PDB file of C-alpha atoms in Angstrom:
ATOM      1  CA  MET A   1       4.883  70.908 -20.122  1.00 55.00           C
ATOM      2  CA  CYS A   2       4.983  68.212 -22.789  1.00 44.00           C
ATOM      3  CA  LEU A   3       2.783  65.706 -24.579  1.00 39.00           C
ATOM      4  CA  ASP A   4       3.407  62.976 -22.024  1.00 33.00           C
ATOM      5  CA  ALA A   5       5.610  62.872 -18.978  1.00 32.00           C
ATOM      6  CA  THR A   6       6.827  60.576 -16.212  1.00 33.00           C
ATOM      7  CA  VAL A   7       8.739  61.422 -13.029  1.00 35.00           C
ATOM      8  CA  ASP A   8      11.666  59.300 -11.891  1.00 43.00           C
ATOM      9  CA  ASN A   9      10.827  57.201  -8.866  1.00 43.00           C
ATOM     10  CA  ALA A  10      13.035  58.451  -6.035  1.00 44.00           C
ATOM     11  CA  MET A  11      12.515  55.474  -3.712  1.00 47.00           C
ATOM     12  CA  ASN A  12      15.604  53.532  -4.846  1.00 51.00           C
ATOM     13  CA  ALA A  13      17.803  56.571  -4.361  1.00 48.00           C
ATOM     14  CA  ILE A  14      16.337  57.201  -0.914  1.00 46.00           C
ATOM     15  CA  ALA A  15      16.856  53.570   0.073  1.00 48.00           C
ATOM     16  CA  ARG A  16      20.523  53.795  -0.928  1.00 50.00           C
ATOM     17  CA  HIS A  17      20.996  56.986   1.028  1.00 50.00           C
ATOM     18  CA  LEU A  18      19.215  55.565   4.078  1.00 47.00           C
ATOM     19  CA  LEU A  19      21.631  52.624   4.016  1.00 48.00           C
ATOM     20  CA  GLY A  20      24.495  55.084   3.808  1.00 48.00           C
ATOM     21  CA  PHE A  21      22.932  57.026   6.660  1.00 44.00           C
ATOM     22  CA  LEU A  22      22.873  53.924   8.891  1.00 42.00           C
ATOM     23  CA  ILE A  23      26.514  53.167   8.116  1.00 40.00           C
ATOM     24  CA  THR A  24      27.461  56.793   8.746  1.00 43.00           C
ATOM     25  CA  THR A  25      25.539  56.766  12.037  1.00 40.00           C
ATOM     26  CA  LEU A  26      27.607  53.830  13.288  1.00 37.00           C
ATOM     27  CA  LEU A  27      30.767  55.703  12.361  1.00 40.00           C
ATOM     28  CA  VAL A  28      29.487  58.853  14.060  1.00 40.00           C
ATOM     29  CA  VAL A  29      28.891  56.994  17.328  1.00 38.00           C
ATOM     30  CA  THR A  30      32.524  55.903  17.256  1.00 40.00           C
ATOM     31  CA  LEU A  31      33.797  59.365  16.384  1.00 46.00           C
ATOM     32  CA  ALA A  32      31.665  60.934  19.103  1.00 48.00           C
ATOM     33  CA  SER A  33      33.271  58.645  21.667  1.00 47.00           C
ATOM     34  CA  VAL A  34      36.698  59.591  20.357  1.00 50.00           C
ATOM     35  CA  ALA A  35      35.780  63.274  20.551  1.00 51.00           C
ATOM     36  CA  LYS A  36      34.702  63.034  24.176  1.00 52.00           C
ATOM     37  CA  ALA A  37      37.944  61.277  25.028  1.00 53.00           C
ATOM     38  CA  GLN A  38      40.331  63.557  23.116  1.00 69.00           C
ATOM     39  CA  CYS A  39      38.657  66.981  22.999  1.00 76.00           C
ATOM     40  CA  PRO A  40      38.690  69.329  25.985  1.00 72.00           C
ATOM     41  CA  ALA A  41      35.495  70.946  27.193  1.00 72.00           C
ATOM     42  CA  MET A  42      34.529  74.297  25.724  1.00 66.00           C
ATOM     43  CA  PRO A  43      32.171  75.699  28.374  1.00 56.00           C
ATOM     44  CA  GLN A  44      31.913  79.116  26.724  1.00 71.00           C
ATOM     45  CA  LEU A  45      30.118  77.558  23.747  1.00 68.00           C
ATOM     46  CA  GLY A  46      26.453  76.763  24.271  1.00 76.00           C
ATOM     47  CA  SER A  47      24.239  74.694  22.010  1.00 82.00           C
ATOM     48  CA  PRO A  48      24.675  75.718  18.367  1.00 89.00           C
ATOM     49  CA  THR A  49      21.873  77.679  16.758  1.00 92.00           C
ATOM     50  CA  VAL A  50      20.587  76.522  13.397  1.00 95.00           C
ATOM     51  CA  ASN A  51      18.916  78.892  10.938  1.00 95.00           C
ATOM     52  CA  VAL A  52      17.240  77.658   7.754  1.00 95.00           C
ATOM     53  CA  GLN A  53      16.105  80.131   5.121  1.00 95.00           C
ATOM     54  CA  VAL A  54      14.069  79.433   1.988  1.00 95.00           C
ATOM     55  CA  LEU A  55      15.318  81.630  -0.816  1.00 94.00           C
ATOM     56  CA  THR A  56      12.768  83.670  -2.755  1.00 92.00           C
ATOM     57  CA  PRO A  57      14.104  83.261  -6.275  1.00 93.00           C
ATOM     58  CA  LYS A  58      14.060  85.816  -9.022  1.00 94.00           C
ATOM     59  CA  LEU A  59      11.878  84.342 -11.759  1.00 95.00           C
ATOM     60  CA  VAL A  60      13.415  84.665 -15.219  1.00 96.00           C
ATOM     61  CA  TYR A  61      11.167  83.764 -18.143  1.00 96.00           C
ATOM     62  CA  HIS A  62      12.845  82.585 -21.345  1.00 94.00           C
ATOM     63  CA  HIS A  63      11.280  82.687 -24.792  1.00 94.00           C
ATOM     64  CA  ASP A  64      14.483  82.164 -26.750  1.00 92.00           C
ATOM     65  CA  VAL A  65      14.760  78.351 -26.733  1.00 92.00           C
ATOM     66  CA  ASP A  66      12.881  76.355 -29.365  1.00 91.00           C
ATOM     67  CA  LEU A  67      11.290  72.921 -29.259  1.00 87.00           C
ATOM     68  CA  PHE A  68      14.597  71.323 -30.276  1.00 87.00           C
ATOM     69  CA  GLY A  69      16.564  73.126 -27.560  1.00 88.00           C
ATOM     70  CA  LEU A  70      14.261  72.572 -24.572  1.00 87.00           C
ATOM     71  CA  PRO A  71      15.236  68.887 -24.065  1.00 83.00           C
ATOM     72  CA  LYS A  72      18.854  70.043 -23.660  1.00 84.00           C
ATOM     73  CA  VAL A  73      18.053  72.243 -20.645  1.00 84.00           C
ATOM     74  CA  GLU A  74      19.250  70.417 -17.530  1.00 78.00           C
ATOM     75  CA  LYS A  75      17.658  69.954 -14.119  1.00 73.00           C
ATOM     76  CA  SER A  76      14.060  70.774 -14.890  1.00 72.00           C
ATOM     77  CA  ALA A  77      10.842  69.878 -13.085  1.00 67.00           C
ATOM     78  CA  GLU A  78       9.741  67.791 -16.090  1.00 71.00           C
ATOM     79  CA  ARG A  79      10.781  64.208 -16.825  1.00 66.00           C
ATOM     80  CA  PRO A  80       9.202  63.387 -20.194  1.00 62.00           C
ATOM     81  CA  PRO A  81       9.600  59.924 -21.727  1.00 53.00           C
ATOM     82  CA  GLN A  82      11.745  59.517 -24.791  1.00 54.00           C
ATOM     83  CA  GLY A  83      10.068  60.886 -27.887  1.00 57.00           C
ATOM     84  CA  SER A  84       7.807  63.340 -26.089  1.00 65.00           C
ATOM     85  CA  ILE A  85       7.631  66.970 -27.144  1.00 79.00           C
ATOM     86  CA  LEU A  86       8.602  69.498 -24.492  1.00 84.00           C
ATOM     87  CA  LEU A  87       6.663  72.736 -24.851  1.00 90.00           C
ATOM     88  CA  GLY A  88       8.029  74.415 -21.731  1.00 92.00           C
ATOM     89  CA  LEU A  89       9.893  73.631 -18.547  1.00 91.00           C
ATOM     90  CA  THR A  90      10.818  74.996 -15.139  1.00 92.00           C
ATOM     91  CA  LYS A  91      14.222  74.588 -13.505  1.00 87.00           C
ATOM     92  CA  LEU A  92      14.101  72.844 -10.138  1.00 83.00           C
ATOM     93  CA  ALA A  93      14.868  74.926  -7.063  1.00 81.00           C
ATOM     94  CA  ASP A  94      15.791  72.137  -4.661  1.00 83.00           C
ATOM     95  CA  GLY A  95      19.392  73.036  -3.814  1.00 88.00           C
ATOM     96  CA  ILE A  96      20.697  73.425  -0.279  1.00 93.00           C
ATOM     97  CA  VAL A  97      23.723  75.287   1.071  1.00 94.00           C
ATOM     98  CA  VAL A  98      24.936  74.583   4.619  1.00 94.00           C
ATOM     99  CA  VAL A  99      27.389  77.041   6.188  1.00 95.00           C
ATOM    100  CA  PRO A 100      28.746  75.961   9.595  1.00 94.00           C
ATOM    101  CA  HIS A 101      30.451  78.399  11.945  1.00 94.00           C
ATOM    102  CA  TYR A 102      32.833  76.535  14.209  1.00 92.00           C
ATOM    103  CA  VAL A 103      35.949  76.457  16.347  1.00 90.00           C
ATOM    104  CA  ALA A 104      38.693  74.033  15.297  1.00 89.00           C
ATOM    105  CA  LEU A 105      41.501  73.131  17.696  1.00 87.00           C
ATOM    106  CA  PRO A 106      44.580  71.176  16.529  1.00 87.00           C
ATOM    107  CA  ARG A 107      45.420  68.309  18.866  1.00 83.00           C
ATOM    108  CA  PRO A 108      48.359  65.916  19.235  1.00 81.00           C
ATOM    109  CA  GLY A 109      48.488  63.236  16.594  1.00 79.00           C
ATOM    110  CA  GLY A 110      47.421  65.523  13.779  1.00 82.00           C
ATOM    111  CA  ILE A 111      43.721  65.529  14.643  1.00 86.00           C
ATOM    112  CA  TYR A 112      41.366  68.494  14.982  1.00 90.00           C
ATOM    113  CA  CYS A 113      38.636  68.937  17.558  1.00 89.00           C
ATOM    114  CA  VAL A 114      35.677  70.885  16.154  1.00 91.00           C
ATOM    115  CA  TRP A 115      32.873  72.603  18.086  1.00 90.00           C
ATOM    116  CA  LEU A 116      29.912  74.148  16.305  1.00 91.00           C
ATOM    117  CA  LYS A 117      28.806  77.673  17.151  1.00 92.00           C
ATOM    118  CA  LYS A 118      26.107  78.270  14.556  1.00 93.00           C
ATOM    119  CA  VAL A 119      24.740  76.843  11.310  1.00 95.00           C
ATOM    120  CA  ASP A 120      23.214  78.909   8.512  1.00 96.00           C
ATOM    121  CA  ALA A 121      21.452  76.984   5.763  1.00 96.00           C
ATOM    122  CA  SER A 122      19.514  78.067   2.705  1.00 95.00           C
ATOM    123  CA  ILE A 123      17.160  76.012   0.553  1.00 95.00           C
ATOM    124  CA  GLY A 124      16.490  76.860  -3.067  1.00 93.00           C
ATOM    125  CA  ILE A 125      18.314  78.857  -5.703  1.00 92.00           C
ATOM    126  CA  PRO A 126      18.630  82.632  -6.267  1.00 93.00           C
ATOM    127  CA  VAL A 127      17.265  82.490  -9.830  1.00 93.00           C
ATOM    128  CA  MET A 128      14.590  80.140 -11.159  1.00 93.00           C
ATOM    129  CA  ASP A 129      14.441  79.836 -14.936  1.00 94.00           C
ATOM    130  CA  VAL A 130      11.120  79.201 -16.677  1.00 95.00           C
ATOM    131  CA  TYR A 131      10.985  78.358 -20.389  1.00 95.00           C
ATOM    132  CA  VAL A 132       8.221  78.535 -22.983  1.00 95.00           C
ATOM    133  CA  ALA A 133       9.122  77.252 -26.454  1.00 94.00           C
ATOM    134  CA  SER A 134       9.956  80.125 -28.783  1.00 94.00           C
ATOM    135  CA  GLU A 135       7.566  78.803 -31.442  1.00 93.00           C
ATOM    136  CA  TYR A 136       4.587  80.028 -29.407  1.00 93.00           C
ATOM    137  CA  GLU A 137       3.970  83.768 -29.526  1.00 93.00           C
ATOM    138  CA  PRO A 138       3.530  85.601 -26.196  1.00 94.00           C
ATOM    139  CA  GLY A 139      -0.129  86.356 -25.673  1.00 93.00           C
ATOM    140  CA  SER A 140      -1.325  83.454 -27.816  1.00 94.00           C
ATOM    141  CA  CYS A 141      -3.626  80.808 -26.365  1.00 94.00           C
ATOM    142  CA  GLU A 142      -0.898  78.171 -26.569  1.00 93.00           C
ATOM    143  CA  TYR A 143       1.679  80.396 -24.914  1.00 95.00           C
ATOM    144  CA  ASN A 144      -0.650  81.199 -22.021  1.00 96.00           C
ATOM    145  CA  VAL A 145      -1.515  77.540 -21.416  1.00 95.00           C
ATOM    146  CA  ILE A 146       2.164  76.585 -21.304  1.00 94.00           C
ATOM    147  CA  LEU A 147       3.017  79.542 -19.073  1.00 96.00           C
ATOM    148  CA  ASN A 148       0.241  78.724 -16.598  1.00 96.00           C
ATOM    149  CA  HIS A 149       1.450  75.133 -16.472  1.00 94.00           C
ATOM    150  CA  GLU A 150       5.027  76.179 -15.735  1.00 94.00           C
ATOM    151  CA  ASN A 151       3.940  78.700 -13.112  1.00 95.00           C
ATOM    152  CA  THR A 152       2.184  75.844 -11.335  1.00 95.00           C
ATOM    153  CA  HIS A 153       5.526  74.019 -11.216  1.00 93.00           C
ATOM    154  CA  VAL A 154       7.063  77.187  -9.750  1.00 94.00           C
ATOM    155  CA  ARG A 155       4.390  77.249  -7.051  1.00 95.00           C
ATOM    156  CA  PHE A 156       4.837  73.554  -6.245  1.00 94.00           C
ATOM    157  CA  ASN A 157       8.608  73.992  -5.874  1.00 94.00           C
ATOM    158  CA  LEU A 158       8.298  76.965  -3.508  1.00 95.00           C
ATOM    159  CA  GLU A 159       5.441  75.498  -1.467  1.00 95.00           C
ATOM    160  CA  THR A 160       7.327  72.247  -0.925  1.00 95.00           C
ATOM    161  CA  MET A 161      10.494  73.978   0.269  1.00 95.00           C
ATOM    162  CA  ASN A 162       8.608  76.264   2.652  1.00 96.00           C
ATOM    163  CA  GLU A 163       6.625  73.375   4.119  1.00 96.00           C
ATOM    164  CA  TRP A 164       9.742  71.235   4.628  1.00 96.00           C
ATOM    165  CA  ALA A 165      12.025  73.981   5.959  1.00 96.00           C
ATOM    166  CA  PRO A 166      11.082  73.387   9.659  1.00 96.00           C
ATOM    167  CA  THR A 167      11.707  69.632   9.282  1.00 95.00           C
ATOM    168  CA  ILE A 168      15.090  70.205   7.649  1.00 95.00           C
ATOM    169  CA  GLN A 169      15.949  72.702  10.380  1.00 95.00           C
ATOM    170  CA  ALA A 170      15.041  70.109  13.022  1.00 95.00           C
ATOM    171  CA  ALA A 171      17.206  67.478  11.303  1.00 94.00           C
ATOM    172  CA  LEU A 172      20.197  69.828  11.116  1.00 95.00           C
ATOM    173  CA  THR A 173      19.688  70.872  14.744  1.00 94.00           C
ATOM    174  CA  GLU A 174      19.629  67.252  15.864  1.00 93.00           C
ATOM    175  CA  SER A 175      22.823  66.546  13.910  1.00 91.00           C
ATOM    176  CA  ALA A 176      24.532  69.670  15.250  1.00 92.00           C
ATOM    177  CA  ASN A 177      23.819  68.713  18.853  1.00 89.00           C
ATOM    178  CA  ARG A 178      24.488  64.989  18.517  1.00 89.00           C
ATOM    179  CA  LEU A 179      27.603  64.969  16.342  1.00 88.00           C
ATOM    180  CA  PHE A 180      29.674  67.712  17.945  1.00 87.00           C
ATOM    181  CA  PRO A 181      32.265  68.091  19.280  1.00 87.00           C
ATOM    182  CA  ALA A 182      33.742  65.992  16.499  1.00 88.00           C
ATOM    183  CA  VAL A 183      37.198  64.757  15.612  1.00 89.00           C
ATOM    184  CA  PHE A 184      38.554  65.310  12.111  1.00 89.00           C
ATOM    185  CA  TYR A 185      41.693  63.591  10.884  1.00 87.00           C
ATOM    186  CA  LYS A 186      42.584  66.397   8.478  1.00 85.00           C
ATOM    187  CA  ASP A 187      42.169  70.163   8.455  1.00 85.00           C
ATOM    188  CA  PRO A 188      38.362  70.644   8.552  1.00 85.00           C
ATOM    189  CA  LYS A 189      38.682  73.669   6.260  1.00 84.00           C
ATOM    190  CA  ARG A 190      39.637  71.330   3.433  1.00 79.00           C
ATOM    191  CA  ASP A 191      36.854  70.096   1.131  1.00 80.00           C
ATOM    192  CA  ASN A 192      34.160  71.841   3.197  1.00 86.00           C
ATOM    193  CA  ALA A 193      34.459  68.871   5.540  1.00 90.00           C
ATOM    194  CA  VAL A 194      32.402  70.200   8.473  1.00 92.00           C
ATOM    195  CA  ALA A 195      29.417  71.089   6.281  1.00 92.00           C
ATOM    196  CA  GLN A 196      29.522  67.710   4.555  1.00 90.00           C
ATOM    197  CA  TYR A 197      29.786  65.867   7.864  1.00 91.00           C
ATOM    198  CA  LEU A 198      26.853  67.828   9.296  1.00 90.00           C
ATOM    199  CA  PHE A 199      24.616  67.507   6.237  1.00 89.00           C
ATOM    200  CA  GLU A 200      25.335  63.814   5.647  1.00 86.00           C
ATOM    201  CA  ASN A 201      23.295  62.971   8.720  1.00 80.00           C
ATOM    202  CA  ALA A 202      20.357  65.149   7.630  1.00 85.00           C
ATOM    203  CA  LYS A 203      20.465  64.119   3.970  1.00 90.00           C
ATOM    204  CA  SER A 204      17.644  61.565   4.241  1.00 91.00           C
ATOM    205  CA  THR A 205      15.238  64.331   5.298  1.00 92.00           C
ATOM    206  CA  PHE A 206      16.307  66.501   2.366  1.00 93.00           C
ATOM    207  CA  LEU A 207      15.793  63.563  -0.015  1.00 93.00           C
ATOM    208  CA  LEU A 208      12.260  63.104   1.293  1.00 95.00           C
ATOM    209  CA  MET A 209      11.583  66.757   0.482  1.00 94.00           C
ATOM    210  CA  GLN A 210      12.875  66.206  -3.047  1.00 93.00           C
ATOM    211  CA  GLN A 211      10.616  63.170  -3.387  1.00 93.00           C
ATOM    212  CA  GLU A 212       7.608  65.197  -2.275  1.00 95.00           C
ATOM    213  CA  MET A 213       8.501  67.926  -4.782  1.00 93.00           C
ATOM    214  CA  ALA A 214       8.724  65.357  -7.572  1.00 90.00           C
ATOM    215  CA  LYS A 215       5.317  63.913  -6.640  1.00 92.00           C
ATOM    216  CA  ARG A 216       3.678  67.325  -6.728  1.00 92.00           C
ATOM    217  CA  ASN A 217       5.195  68.166 -10.086  1.00 90.00           C
ATOM    218  CA  ALA A 218       4.119  64.777 -11.425  1.00 88.00           C
ATOM    219  CA  SER A 219       0.512  65.465 -10.436  1.00 89.00           C
ATOM    220  CA  ILE A 220       0.126  67.880 -13.371  1.00 89.00           C
ATOM    221  CA  ASP A 221       2.402  65.987 -15.752  1.00 86.00           C
ATOM    222  CA  THR A 222      -0.095  63.257 -16.589  1.00 84.00           C
ATOM    223  CA  PRO A 223      -1.501  62.355 -20.006  1.00 83.00           C
ATOM    224  CA  GLN A 224      -4.989  63.227 -18.761  1.00 85.00           C
ATOM    225  CA  ASN A 225      -3.947  66.729 -17.674  1.00 86.00           C
ATOM    226  CA  TYR A 226      -2.019  67.349 -20.879  1.00 83.00           C
ATOM    227  CA  ARG A 227      -5.107  66.432 -22.892  1.00 83.00           C
ATOM    228  CA  ARG A 228      -7.201  68.870 -20.864  1.00 88.00           C
ATOM    229  CA  GLU A 229      -4.652  71.643 -21.356  1.00 88.00           C
ATOM    230  CA  ASN A 230      -4.092  70.919 -25.045  1.00 86.00           C
ATOM    231  CA  ALA A 231      -7.848  71.005 -25.672  1.00 90.00           C
ATOM    232  CA  LYS A 232      -7.929  74.673 -24.646  1.00 92.00           C
ATOM    233  CA  CYS A 233      -6.162  75.762 -27.853  1.00 91.00           C
ATOM    234  CA  ASN A 234      -6.220  74.804 -31.526  1.00 85.00           C
ATOM    235  CA  HIS A 235      -2.837  75.685 -33.039  1.00 83.00           C
ATOM    236  CA  TRP A 236      -0.204  73.524 -31.366  1.00 84.00           C
ATOM    237  CA  SER A 237       1.454  72.061 -34.467  1.00 74.00           C
ATOM    238  CA  ARG A 238       5.001  73.264 -35.228  1.00 75.00           C
ATOM    239  CA  HIS A 239       7.735  71.726 -37.435  1.00 65.00           C
ATOM    240  CA  GLY A 240       5.295  68.953 -38.347  1.00 59.00           C
ATOM    241  CA  PHE A 241       4.875  67.991 -34.673  1.00 59.00           C
ATOM    242  CA  LYS A 242       1.281  67.374 -33.662  1.00 56.00           C
ATOM    243  CA  LEU A 243      -0.041  66.915 -30.156  1.00 56.00           C
ATOM    244  CA  ASP A 244      -2.272  63.882 -30.374  1.00 49.00           C
ATOM    245  CA  GLN A 245      -5.231  64.516 -28.085  1.00 39.00           C
ATOM    246  CA  THR A 246      -6.820  61.120 -28.679  1.00 39.00           C
ATOM    247  CA  ASN A 247      -4.248  58.946 -26.820  1.00 38.00           C
TER     248      ASN A 247
END
């Protein structure tokens, strides 16, 4: 929560990633043809199963960071403009971990044929940090307004991930079935290569989820909403900062 806030527009980033997705798709078609030509059949392996879990984070509330320290906290749900006063913030929970289980077979020429057996993915983070500026005493009107605001961000983050989990699972399932068997030109255990290859072709869906999360968080980070929330209490001023409720 802050005096004013804006949320970065994610459309340019999504457009760049969609272009990368199209280029990657062309490469995948080529690699799939190579895989069919160079990789033997593995009849004992059926279609890979894909499991997607949304983590239920432990909520940790912080009251030990002041108004000067809050802007230094990284990766929050708030994107205030320069000069705004942050009163509280919530860390985003939009991470994803993809763990593929696979069989890798070395082949002549230094290549590896890879077949997927199963994919386990998790969305979110184990711990979600929520901050209320230390200048506001727990139990005070100001503290409660900030806390309620941040808890709404928590709810938006969790609701968005749960709603998008089936779509992300479908995207990973489509990639798992379409892209494998696959040929890798180095040991697939290096650089988490199989997970990156699998997720790259589902990344656009994940980015759309992030965009939706940003839009929901932005819906309560408007000047009009801040004025409504600030009007509920009378003692906001700290360090000479004043929340102007007339603009």
